[in-house]
PDB file of C-alpha atoms and ligand atoms in Angstrom:
ATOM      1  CA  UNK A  89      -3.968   7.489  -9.941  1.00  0.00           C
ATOM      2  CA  UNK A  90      -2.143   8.767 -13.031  1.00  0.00           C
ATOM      3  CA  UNK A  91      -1.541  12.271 -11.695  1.00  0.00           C
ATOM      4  CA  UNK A  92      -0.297  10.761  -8.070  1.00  0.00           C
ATOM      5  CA  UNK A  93       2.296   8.681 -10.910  1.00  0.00           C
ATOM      6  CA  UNK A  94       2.672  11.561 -12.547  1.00  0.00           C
ATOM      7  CA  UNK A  95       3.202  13.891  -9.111  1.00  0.00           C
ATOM      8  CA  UNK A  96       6.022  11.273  -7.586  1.00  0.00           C
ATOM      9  CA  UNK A  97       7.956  11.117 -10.841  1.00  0.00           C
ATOM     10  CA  UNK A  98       8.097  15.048 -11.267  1.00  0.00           C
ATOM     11  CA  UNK A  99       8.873  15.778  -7.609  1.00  0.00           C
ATOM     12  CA  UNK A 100      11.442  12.573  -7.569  1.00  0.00           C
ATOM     13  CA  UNK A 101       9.623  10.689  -4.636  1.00  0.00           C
ATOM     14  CA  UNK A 102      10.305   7.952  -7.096  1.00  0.00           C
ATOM     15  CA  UNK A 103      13.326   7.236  -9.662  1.00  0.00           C
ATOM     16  CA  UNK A 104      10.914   5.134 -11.401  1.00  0.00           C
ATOM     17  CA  UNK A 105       7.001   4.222 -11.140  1.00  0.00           C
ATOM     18  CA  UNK A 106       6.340   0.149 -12.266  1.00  0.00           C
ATOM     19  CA  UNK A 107       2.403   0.305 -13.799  1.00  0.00           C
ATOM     20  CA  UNK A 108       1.199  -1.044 -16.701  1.00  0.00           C
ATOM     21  CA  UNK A 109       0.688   0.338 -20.576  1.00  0.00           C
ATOM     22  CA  UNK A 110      -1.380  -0.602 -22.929  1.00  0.00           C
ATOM     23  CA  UNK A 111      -0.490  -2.633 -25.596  1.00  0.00           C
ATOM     24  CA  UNK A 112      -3.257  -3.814 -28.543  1.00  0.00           C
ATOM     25  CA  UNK A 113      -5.604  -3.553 -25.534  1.00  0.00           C
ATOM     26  CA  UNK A 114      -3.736  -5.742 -23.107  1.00  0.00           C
ATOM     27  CA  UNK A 115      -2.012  -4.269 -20.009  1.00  0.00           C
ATOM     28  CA  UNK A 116       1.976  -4.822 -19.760  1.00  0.00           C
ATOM     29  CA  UNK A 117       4.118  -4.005 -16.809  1.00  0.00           C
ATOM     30  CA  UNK A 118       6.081  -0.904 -18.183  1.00  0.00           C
ATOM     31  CA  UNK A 119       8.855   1.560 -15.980  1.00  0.00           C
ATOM     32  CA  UNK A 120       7.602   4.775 -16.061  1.00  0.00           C
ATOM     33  CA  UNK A 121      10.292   7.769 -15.245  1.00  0.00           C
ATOM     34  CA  UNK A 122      10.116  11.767 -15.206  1.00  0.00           C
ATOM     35  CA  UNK A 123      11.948  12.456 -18.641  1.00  0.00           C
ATOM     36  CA  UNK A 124       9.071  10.216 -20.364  1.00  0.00           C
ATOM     37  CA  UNK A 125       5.908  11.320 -19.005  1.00  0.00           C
ATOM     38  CA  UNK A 126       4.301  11.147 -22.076  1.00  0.00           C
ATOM     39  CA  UNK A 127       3.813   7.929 -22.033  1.00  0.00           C
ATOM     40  CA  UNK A 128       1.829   7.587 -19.024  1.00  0.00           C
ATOM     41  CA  UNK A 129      -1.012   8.452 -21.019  1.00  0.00           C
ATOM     42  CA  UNK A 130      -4.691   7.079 -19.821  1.00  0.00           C
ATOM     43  CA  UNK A 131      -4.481   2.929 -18.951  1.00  0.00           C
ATOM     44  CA  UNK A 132      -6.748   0.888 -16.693  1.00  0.00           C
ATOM     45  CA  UNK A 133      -5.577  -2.021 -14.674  1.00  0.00           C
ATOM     46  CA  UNK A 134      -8.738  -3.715 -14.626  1.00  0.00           C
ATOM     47  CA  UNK A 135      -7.682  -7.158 -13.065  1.00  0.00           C
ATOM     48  CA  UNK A 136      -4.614  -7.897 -14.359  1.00  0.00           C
ATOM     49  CA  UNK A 137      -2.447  -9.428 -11.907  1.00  0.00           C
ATOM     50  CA  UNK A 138       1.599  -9.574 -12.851  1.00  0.00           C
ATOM     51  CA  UNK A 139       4.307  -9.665  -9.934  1.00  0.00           C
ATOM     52  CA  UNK A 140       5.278  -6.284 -10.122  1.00  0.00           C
ATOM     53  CA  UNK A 141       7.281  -6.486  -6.954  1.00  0.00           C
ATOM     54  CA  UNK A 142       9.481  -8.979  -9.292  1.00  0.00           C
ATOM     55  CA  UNK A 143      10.106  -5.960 -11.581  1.00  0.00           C
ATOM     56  CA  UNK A 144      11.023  -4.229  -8.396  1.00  0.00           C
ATOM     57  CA  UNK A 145      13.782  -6.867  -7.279  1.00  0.00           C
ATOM     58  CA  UNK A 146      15.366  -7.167 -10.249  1.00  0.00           C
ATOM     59  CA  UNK A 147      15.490  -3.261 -10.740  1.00  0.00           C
ATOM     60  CA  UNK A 148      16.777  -2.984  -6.995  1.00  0.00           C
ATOM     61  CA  UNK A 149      19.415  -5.472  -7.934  1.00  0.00           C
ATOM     62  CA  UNK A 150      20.881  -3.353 -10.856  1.00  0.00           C
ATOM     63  CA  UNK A 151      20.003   0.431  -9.016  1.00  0.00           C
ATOM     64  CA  UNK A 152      20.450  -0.457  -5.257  1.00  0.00           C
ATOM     65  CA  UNK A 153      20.069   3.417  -5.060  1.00  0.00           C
ATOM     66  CA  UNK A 154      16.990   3.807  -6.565  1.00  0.00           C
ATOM     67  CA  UNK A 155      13.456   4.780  -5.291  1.00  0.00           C
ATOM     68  CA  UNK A 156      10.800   2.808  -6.984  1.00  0.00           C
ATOM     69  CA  UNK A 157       7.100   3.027  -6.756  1.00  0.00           C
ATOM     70  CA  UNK A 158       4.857   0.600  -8.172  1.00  0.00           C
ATOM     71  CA  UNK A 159       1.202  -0.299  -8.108  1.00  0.00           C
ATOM     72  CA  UNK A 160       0.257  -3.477  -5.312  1.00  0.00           C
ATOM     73  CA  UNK A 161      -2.834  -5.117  -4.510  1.00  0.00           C
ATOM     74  CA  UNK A 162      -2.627  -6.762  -1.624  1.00  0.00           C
ATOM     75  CA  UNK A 163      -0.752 -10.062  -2.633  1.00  0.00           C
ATOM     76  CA  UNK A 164       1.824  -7.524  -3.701  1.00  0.00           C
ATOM     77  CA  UNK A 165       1.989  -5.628  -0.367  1.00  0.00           C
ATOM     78  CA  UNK A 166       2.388  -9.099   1.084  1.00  0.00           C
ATOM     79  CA  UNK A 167       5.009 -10.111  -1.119  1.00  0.00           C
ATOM     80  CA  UNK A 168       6.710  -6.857  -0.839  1.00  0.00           C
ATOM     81  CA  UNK A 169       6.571  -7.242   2.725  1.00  0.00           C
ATOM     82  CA  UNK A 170       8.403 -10.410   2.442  1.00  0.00           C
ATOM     83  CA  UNK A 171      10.811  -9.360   0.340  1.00  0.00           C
ATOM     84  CA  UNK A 172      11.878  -6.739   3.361  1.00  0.00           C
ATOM     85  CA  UNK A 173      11.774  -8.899   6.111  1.00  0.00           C
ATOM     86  CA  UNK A 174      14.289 -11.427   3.849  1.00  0.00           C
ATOM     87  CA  UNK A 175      16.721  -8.772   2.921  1.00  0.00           C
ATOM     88  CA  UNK A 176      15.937  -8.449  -1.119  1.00  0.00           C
ATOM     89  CA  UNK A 177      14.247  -4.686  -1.076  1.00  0.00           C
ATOM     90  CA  UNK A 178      14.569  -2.207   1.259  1.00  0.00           C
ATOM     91  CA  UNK A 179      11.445  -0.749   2.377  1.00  0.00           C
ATOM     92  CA  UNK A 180      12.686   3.262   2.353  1.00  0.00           C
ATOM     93  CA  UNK A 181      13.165   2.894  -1.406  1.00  0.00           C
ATOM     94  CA  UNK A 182       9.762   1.354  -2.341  1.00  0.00           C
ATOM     95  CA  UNK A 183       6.719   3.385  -2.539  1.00  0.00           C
ATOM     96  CA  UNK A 184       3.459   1.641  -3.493  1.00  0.00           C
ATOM     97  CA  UNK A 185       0.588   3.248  -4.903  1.00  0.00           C
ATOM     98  CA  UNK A 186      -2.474   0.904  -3.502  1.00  0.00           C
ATOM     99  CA  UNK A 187      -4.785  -0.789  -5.782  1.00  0.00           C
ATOM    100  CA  UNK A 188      -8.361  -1.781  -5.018  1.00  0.00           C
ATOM    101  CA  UNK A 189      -8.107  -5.326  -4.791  1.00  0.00           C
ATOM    102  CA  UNK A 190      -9.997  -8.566  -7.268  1.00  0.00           C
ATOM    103  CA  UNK A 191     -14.250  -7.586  -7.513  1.00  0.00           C
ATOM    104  CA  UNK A 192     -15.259 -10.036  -5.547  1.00  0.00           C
ATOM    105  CA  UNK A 193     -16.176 -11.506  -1.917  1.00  0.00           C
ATOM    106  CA  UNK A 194     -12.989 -13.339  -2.395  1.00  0.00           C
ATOM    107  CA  UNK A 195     -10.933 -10.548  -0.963  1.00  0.00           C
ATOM    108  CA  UNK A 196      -9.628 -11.895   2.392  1.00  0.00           C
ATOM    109  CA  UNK A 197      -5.928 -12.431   3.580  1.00  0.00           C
ATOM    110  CA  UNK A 198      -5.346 -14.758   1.428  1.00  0.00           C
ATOM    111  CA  UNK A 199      -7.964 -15.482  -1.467  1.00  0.00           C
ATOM    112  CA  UNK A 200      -8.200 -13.569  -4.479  1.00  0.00           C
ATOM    113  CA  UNK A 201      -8.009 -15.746  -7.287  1.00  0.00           C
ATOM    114  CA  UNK A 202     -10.109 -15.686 -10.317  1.00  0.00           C
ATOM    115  CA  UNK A 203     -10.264 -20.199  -9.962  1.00  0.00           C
ATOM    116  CA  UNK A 204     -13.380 -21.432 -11.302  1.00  0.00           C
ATOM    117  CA  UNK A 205     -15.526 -23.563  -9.001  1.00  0.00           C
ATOM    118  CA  UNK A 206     -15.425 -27.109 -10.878  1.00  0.00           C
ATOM    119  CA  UNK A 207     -17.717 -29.875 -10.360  1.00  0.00           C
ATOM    120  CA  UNK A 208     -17.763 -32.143  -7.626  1.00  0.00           C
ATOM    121  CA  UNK A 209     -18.197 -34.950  -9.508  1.00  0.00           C
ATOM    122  CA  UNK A 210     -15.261 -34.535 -12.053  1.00  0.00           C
ATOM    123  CA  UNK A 211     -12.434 -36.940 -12.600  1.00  0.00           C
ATOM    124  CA  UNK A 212     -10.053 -34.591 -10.689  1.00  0.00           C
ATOM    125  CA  UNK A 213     -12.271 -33.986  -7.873  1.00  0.00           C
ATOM    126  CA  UNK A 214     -12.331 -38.244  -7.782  1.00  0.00           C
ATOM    127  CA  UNK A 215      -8.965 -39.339  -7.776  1.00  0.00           C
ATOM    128  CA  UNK A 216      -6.756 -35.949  -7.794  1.00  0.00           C
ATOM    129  CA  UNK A 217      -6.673 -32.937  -5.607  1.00  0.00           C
ATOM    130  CA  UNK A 218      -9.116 -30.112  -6.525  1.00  0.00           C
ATOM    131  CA  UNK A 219      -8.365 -26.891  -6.007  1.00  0.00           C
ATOM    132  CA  UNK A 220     -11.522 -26.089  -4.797  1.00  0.00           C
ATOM    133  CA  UNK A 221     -11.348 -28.488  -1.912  1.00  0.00           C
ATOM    134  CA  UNK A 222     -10.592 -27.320   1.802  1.00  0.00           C
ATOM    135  CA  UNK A 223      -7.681 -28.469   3.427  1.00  0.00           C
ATOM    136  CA  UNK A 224     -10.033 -30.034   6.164  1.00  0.00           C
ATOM    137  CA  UNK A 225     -11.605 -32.006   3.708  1.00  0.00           C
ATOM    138  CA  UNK A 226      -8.378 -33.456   2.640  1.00  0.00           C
ATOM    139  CA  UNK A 227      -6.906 -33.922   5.664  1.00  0.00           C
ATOM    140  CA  UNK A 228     -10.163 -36.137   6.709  1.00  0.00           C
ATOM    141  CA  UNK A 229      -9.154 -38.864   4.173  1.00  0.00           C
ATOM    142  CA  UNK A 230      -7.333 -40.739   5.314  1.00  0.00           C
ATOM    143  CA  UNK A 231      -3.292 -40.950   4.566  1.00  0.00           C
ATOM    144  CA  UNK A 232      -3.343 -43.067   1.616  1.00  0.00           C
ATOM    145  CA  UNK A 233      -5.875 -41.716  -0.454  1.00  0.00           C
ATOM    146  CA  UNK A 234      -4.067 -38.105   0.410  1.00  0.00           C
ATOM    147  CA  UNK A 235      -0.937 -39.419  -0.753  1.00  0.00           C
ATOM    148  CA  UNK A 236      -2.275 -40.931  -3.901  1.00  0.00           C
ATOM    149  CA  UNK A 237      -3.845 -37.914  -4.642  1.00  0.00           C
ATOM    150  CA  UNK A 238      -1.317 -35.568  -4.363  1.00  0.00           C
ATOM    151  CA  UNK A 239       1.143 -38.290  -6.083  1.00  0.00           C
ATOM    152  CA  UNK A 240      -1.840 -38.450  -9.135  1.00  0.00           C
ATOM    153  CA  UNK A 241      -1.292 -34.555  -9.183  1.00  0.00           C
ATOM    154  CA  UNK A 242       2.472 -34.317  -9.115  1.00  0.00           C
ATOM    155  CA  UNK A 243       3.001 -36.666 -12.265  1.00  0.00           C
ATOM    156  CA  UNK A 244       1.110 -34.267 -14.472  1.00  0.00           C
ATOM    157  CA  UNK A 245       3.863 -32.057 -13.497  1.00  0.00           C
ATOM    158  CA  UNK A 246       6.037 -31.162 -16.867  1.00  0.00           C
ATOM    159  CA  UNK A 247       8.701 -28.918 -14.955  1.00  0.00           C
ATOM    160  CA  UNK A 248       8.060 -26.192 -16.518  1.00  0.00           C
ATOM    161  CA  UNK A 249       9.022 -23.813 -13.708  1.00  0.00           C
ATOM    162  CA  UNK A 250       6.087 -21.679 -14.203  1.00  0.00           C
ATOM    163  CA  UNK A 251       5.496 -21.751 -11.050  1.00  0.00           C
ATOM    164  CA  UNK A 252       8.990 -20.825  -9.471  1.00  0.00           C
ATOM    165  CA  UNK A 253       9.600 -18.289 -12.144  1.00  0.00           C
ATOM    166  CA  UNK A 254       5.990 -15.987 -11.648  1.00  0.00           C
ATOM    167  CA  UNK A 255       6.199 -16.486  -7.873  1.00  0.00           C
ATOM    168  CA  UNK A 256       7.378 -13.021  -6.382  1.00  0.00           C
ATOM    169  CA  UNK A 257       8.948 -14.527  -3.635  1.00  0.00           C
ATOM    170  CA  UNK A 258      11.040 -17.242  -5.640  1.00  0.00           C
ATOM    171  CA  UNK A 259      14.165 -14.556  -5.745  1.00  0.00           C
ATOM    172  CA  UNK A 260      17.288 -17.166  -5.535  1.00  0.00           C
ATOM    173  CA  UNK A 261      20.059 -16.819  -6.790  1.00  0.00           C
ATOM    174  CA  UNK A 262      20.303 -20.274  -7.692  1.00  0.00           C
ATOM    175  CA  UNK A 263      17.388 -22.210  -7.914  1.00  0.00           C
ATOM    176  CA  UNK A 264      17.379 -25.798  -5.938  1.00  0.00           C
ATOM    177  CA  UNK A 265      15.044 -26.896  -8.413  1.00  0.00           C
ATOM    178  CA  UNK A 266      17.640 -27.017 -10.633  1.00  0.00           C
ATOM    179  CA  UNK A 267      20.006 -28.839  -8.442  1.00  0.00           C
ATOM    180  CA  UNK A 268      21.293 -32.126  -9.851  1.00  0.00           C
ATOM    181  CA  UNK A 269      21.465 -33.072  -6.066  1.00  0.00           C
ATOM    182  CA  UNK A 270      18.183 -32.418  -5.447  1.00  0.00           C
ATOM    183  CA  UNK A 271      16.253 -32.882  -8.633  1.00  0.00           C
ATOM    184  CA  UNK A 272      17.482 -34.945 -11.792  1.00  0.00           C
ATOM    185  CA  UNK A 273      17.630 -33.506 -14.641  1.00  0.00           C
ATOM    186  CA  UNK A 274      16.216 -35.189 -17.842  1.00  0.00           C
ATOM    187  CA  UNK A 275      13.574 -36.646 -16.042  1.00  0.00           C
ATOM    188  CA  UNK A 276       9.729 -36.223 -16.800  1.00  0.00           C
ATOM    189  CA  UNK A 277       7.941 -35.542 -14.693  1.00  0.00           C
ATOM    190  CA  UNK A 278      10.194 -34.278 -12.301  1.00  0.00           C
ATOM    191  CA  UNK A 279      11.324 -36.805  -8.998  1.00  0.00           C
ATOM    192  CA  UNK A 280       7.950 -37.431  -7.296  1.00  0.00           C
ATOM    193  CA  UNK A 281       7.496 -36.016  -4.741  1.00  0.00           C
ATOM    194  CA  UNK A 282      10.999 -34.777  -4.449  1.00  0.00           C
ATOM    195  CA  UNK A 283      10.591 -31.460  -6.362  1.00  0.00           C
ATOM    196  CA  UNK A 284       7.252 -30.273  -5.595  1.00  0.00           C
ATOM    197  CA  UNK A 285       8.212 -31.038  -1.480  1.00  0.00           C
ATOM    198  CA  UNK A 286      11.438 -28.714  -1.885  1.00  0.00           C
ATOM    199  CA  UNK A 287       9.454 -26.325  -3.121  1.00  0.00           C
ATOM    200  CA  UNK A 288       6.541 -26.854  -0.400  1.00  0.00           C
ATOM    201  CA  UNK A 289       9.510 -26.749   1.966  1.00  0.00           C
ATOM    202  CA  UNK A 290      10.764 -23.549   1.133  1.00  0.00           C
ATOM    203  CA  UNK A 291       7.307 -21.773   0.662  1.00  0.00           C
ATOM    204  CA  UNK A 292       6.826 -21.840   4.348  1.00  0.00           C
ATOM    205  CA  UNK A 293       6.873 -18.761   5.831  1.00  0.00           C
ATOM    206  CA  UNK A 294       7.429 -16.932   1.908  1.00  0.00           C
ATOM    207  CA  UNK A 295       3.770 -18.046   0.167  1.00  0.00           C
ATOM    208  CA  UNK A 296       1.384 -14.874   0.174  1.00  0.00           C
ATOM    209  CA  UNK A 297      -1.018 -16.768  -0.778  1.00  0.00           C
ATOM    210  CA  UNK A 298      -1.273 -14.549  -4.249  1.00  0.00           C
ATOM    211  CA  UNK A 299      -2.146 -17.051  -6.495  1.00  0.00           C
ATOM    212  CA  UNK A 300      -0.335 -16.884  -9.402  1.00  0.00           C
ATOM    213  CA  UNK A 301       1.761 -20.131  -9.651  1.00  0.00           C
ATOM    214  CA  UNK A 302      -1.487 -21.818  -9.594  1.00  0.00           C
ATOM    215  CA  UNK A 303      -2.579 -19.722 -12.222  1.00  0.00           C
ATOM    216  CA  UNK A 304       0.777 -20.173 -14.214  1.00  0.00           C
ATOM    217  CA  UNK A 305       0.438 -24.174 -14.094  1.00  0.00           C
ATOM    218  CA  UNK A 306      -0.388 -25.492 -16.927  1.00  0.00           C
ATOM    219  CA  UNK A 307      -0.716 -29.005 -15.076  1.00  0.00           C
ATOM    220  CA  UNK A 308      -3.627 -27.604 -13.079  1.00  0.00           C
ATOM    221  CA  UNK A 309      -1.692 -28.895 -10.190  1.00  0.00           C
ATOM    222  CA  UNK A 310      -3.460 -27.090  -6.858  1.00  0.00           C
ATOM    223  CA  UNK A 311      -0.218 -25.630  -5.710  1.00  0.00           C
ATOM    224  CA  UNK A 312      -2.486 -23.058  -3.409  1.00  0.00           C
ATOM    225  CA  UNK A 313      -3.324 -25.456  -1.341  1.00  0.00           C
ATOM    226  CA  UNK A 314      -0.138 -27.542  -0.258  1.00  0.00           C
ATOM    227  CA  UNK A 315       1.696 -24.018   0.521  1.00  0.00           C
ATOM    228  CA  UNK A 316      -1.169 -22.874   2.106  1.00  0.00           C
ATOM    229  CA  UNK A 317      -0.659 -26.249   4.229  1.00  0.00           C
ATOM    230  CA  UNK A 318       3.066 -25.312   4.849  1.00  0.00           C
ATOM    231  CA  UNK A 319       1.745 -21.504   6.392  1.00  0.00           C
ATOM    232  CA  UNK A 320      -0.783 -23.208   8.322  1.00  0.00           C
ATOM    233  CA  UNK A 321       2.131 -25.221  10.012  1.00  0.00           C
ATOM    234  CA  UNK A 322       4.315 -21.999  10.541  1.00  0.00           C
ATOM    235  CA  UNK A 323       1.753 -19.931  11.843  1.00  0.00           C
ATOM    236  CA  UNK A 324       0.574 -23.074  14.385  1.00  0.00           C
ATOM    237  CA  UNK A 325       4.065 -23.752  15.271  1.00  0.00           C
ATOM    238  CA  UNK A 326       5.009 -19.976  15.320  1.00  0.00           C
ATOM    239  CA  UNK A 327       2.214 -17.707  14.966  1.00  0.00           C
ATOM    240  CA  UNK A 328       3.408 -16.141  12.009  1.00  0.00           C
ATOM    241  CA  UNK A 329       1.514 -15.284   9.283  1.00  0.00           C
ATOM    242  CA  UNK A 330       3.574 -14.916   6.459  1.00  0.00           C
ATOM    243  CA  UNK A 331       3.210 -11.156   4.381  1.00  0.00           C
ATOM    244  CA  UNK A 332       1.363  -9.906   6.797  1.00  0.00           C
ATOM    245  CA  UNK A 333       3.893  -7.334   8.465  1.00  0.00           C
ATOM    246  CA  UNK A 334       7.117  -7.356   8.188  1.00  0.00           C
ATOM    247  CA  UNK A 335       8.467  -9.089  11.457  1.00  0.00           C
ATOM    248  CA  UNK A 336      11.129 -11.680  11.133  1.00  0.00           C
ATOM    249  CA  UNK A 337      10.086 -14.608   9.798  1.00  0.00           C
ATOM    250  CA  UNK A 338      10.912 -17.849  12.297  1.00  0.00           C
ATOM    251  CA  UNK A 339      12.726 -19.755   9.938  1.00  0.00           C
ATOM    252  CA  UNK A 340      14.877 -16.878   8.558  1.00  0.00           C
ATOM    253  CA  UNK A 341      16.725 -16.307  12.035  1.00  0.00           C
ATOM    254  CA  UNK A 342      18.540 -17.756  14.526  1.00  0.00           C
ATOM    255  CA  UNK A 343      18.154 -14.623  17.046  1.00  0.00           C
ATOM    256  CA  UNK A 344      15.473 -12.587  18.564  1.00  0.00           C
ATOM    257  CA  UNK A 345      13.092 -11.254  16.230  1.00  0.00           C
ATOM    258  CA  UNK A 346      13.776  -7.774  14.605  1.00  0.00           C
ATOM    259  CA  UNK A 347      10.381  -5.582  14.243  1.00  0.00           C
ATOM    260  CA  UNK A 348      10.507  -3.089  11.440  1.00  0.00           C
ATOM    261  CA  UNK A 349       8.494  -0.335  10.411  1.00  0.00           C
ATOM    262  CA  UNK A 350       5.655  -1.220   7.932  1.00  0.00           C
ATOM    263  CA  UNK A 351       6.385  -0.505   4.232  1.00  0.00           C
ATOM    264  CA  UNK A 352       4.371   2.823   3.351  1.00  0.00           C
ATOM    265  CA  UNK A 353       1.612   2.563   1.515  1.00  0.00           C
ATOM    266  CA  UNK A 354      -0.412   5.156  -0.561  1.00  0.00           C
ATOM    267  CA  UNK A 355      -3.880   5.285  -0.673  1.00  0.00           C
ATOM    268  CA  UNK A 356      -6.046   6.039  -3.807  1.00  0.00           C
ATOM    269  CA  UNK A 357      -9.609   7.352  -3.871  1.00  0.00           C
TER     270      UNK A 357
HETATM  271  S1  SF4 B  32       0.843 -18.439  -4.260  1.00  0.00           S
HETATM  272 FE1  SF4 B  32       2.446 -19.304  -5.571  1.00  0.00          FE
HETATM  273  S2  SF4 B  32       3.263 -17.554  -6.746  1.00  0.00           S
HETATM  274 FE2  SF4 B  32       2.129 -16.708  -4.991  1.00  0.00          FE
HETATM  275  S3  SF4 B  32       3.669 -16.434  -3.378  1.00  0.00           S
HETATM  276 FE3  SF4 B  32       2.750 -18.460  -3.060  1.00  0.00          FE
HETATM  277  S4  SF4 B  32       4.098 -19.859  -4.162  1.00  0.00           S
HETATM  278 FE4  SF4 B  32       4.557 -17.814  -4.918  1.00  0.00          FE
HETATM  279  S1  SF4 B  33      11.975 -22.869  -5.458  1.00  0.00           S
HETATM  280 FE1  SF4 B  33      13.138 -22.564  -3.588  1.00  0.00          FE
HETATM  281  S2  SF4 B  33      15.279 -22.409  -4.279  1.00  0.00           S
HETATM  282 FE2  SF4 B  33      13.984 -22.107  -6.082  1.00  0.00          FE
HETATM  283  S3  SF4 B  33      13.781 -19.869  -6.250  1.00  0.00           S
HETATM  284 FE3  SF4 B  33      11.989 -20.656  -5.085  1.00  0.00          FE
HETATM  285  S4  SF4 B  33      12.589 -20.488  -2.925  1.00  0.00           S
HETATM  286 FE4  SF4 B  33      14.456 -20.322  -4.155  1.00  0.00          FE
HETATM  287  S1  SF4 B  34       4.038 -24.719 -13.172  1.00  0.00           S
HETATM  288 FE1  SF4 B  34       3.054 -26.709 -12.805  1.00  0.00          FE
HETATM  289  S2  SF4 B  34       3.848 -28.023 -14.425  1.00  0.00           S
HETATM  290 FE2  SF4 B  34       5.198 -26.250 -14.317  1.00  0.00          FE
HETATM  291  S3  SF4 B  34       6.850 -26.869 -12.891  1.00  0.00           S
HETATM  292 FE3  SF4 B  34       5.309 -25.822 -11.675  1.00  0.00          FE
HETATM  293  S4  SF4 B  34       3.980 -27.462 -10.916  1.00  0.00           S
HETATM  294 FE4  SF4 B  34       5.146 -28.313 -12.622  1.00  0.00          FE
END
């Protein structure tokens, strides 16, 4: 992997290379480029997970000429896939080097969190919304209990916009979680369920499913699960399945769909 880094910086298939260095034994996201080589120096990945396609965006914003490579799993092909079909990277200019994805059985389309299972019989799993539950499950109680459960869920919420901020494909300009409109400001916890339905609302069709909001919420709010609700609707209504090639998504256009060519990917042994 290092010398396929090393090989795309020297012969400027990339500008940059987004990977991770080690610092006091912790992997960081660090911007590798051909005059510092050096540094690339031996690192593991192991299963660190950071939004590197976030590193990408904001890079792309500053260099729109620039060819970047980076490392993706696949939540990150997925997101990067997302970010193409909405217009915030183009695909020419990104070149990802493919990482084995999480150890586990968990690898499908969409799971590869590192959640652990909690008992059945826990508070949460009582009144709340556990984030090990199915959405069948839920959606067999019936609408009350679902809405006081989720409600239970969204008032631990301390609007910390961990959630917005980590997720890859959160890349607006301005946020309408922040809108005084939409969301009041001052107010703990946030507007239920105002600000956790906006952000439901515009997850549809973006979500990849990667995880790391959920990870990132220090509410232990299952956030997984109500976007994965909002896909579930767009791929009924649509059959779409969000980051999963980089057709148009249905709620991004008002015309026929546009199909475009698959962001390349790089395999490593
Ligand atoms: S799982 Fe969370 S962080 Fe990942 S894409 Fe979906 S909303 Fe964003
Ligand atoms: S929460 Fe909605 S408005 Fe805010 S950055 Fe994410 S997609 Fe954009
Ligand atoms: S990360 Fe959790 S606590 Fe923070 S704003 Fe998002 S849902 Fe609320």
């Amino acid at each position: 992997m290092i010398q396929q880094i090393k090989s795309w910086l020297e012969d400027a298939t990339v500008d940059i290379f987004i990977g991770y260095r080690d610092v006091d034994g912790h992997a960081v996201p660090h911007g590798y480029t051909a005059d510092r080589l050096e540094e690339l120096g031996n690192w593991t990945v192991g299963t660190h997970r950071y939004p590197l396609e976030t590193f990408a965006l904001h890079l792309a914003r500053i260099h729109p000429e620039a060819t970047i490579g980076l490392l993706g799993r696949d939540c990150n092909q997925r997101a990067l896939n997302v970010l193409s079909v909405w217009n915030q990277l183009h695909a020419d200019r990104i070149r990802v080097l493919s990482l084995s994805c999480c150890p586990s059985a968990l690898k499908t389309r969409a799971d590869c969190s590192y959640l652990v299972p909690r008992k059945s019989g826990s508070f949460k799993h009582q009144v709340g919304v556990d984030a090990e539950m199915e959405a069948a499950e839920l959606e067999a109680l019936p609408s009350g209990e679902r809405w006081a459960r989720w409600a239970y869920e969204f008032q631990k919420c301390i609007k910390c916009y961990g959630c917005r901020d980590i997720c890859p494909v959160c890349f607006c300009a301005e946020c309408s979680l922040e809108s005084d409109e939409l969301v009041g400001t001052g107010k703990l916890p946030p507007e239920v369920p105002i600000f956790h339905l906006v952000r439901a609302t515009h997850m549809a069709g973006r979500c990849v499913d990667c995880g790391l909001c959920e990870e990132a919420c220090p509410a232990d709010i299952p956030l997984r699960l109500l976007y994965r609700k909002v896909n579930a609707i767009v791929e009924d209504l649509f059959g779409y399945q969000t980051g999963s090639d980089t057709a148009q998504p249905p709620l991004s256009v008002l015309g026929d769909r546009v199909e475009l060519e698959p962001l390349p990917m790089e395999k490593t042994g």
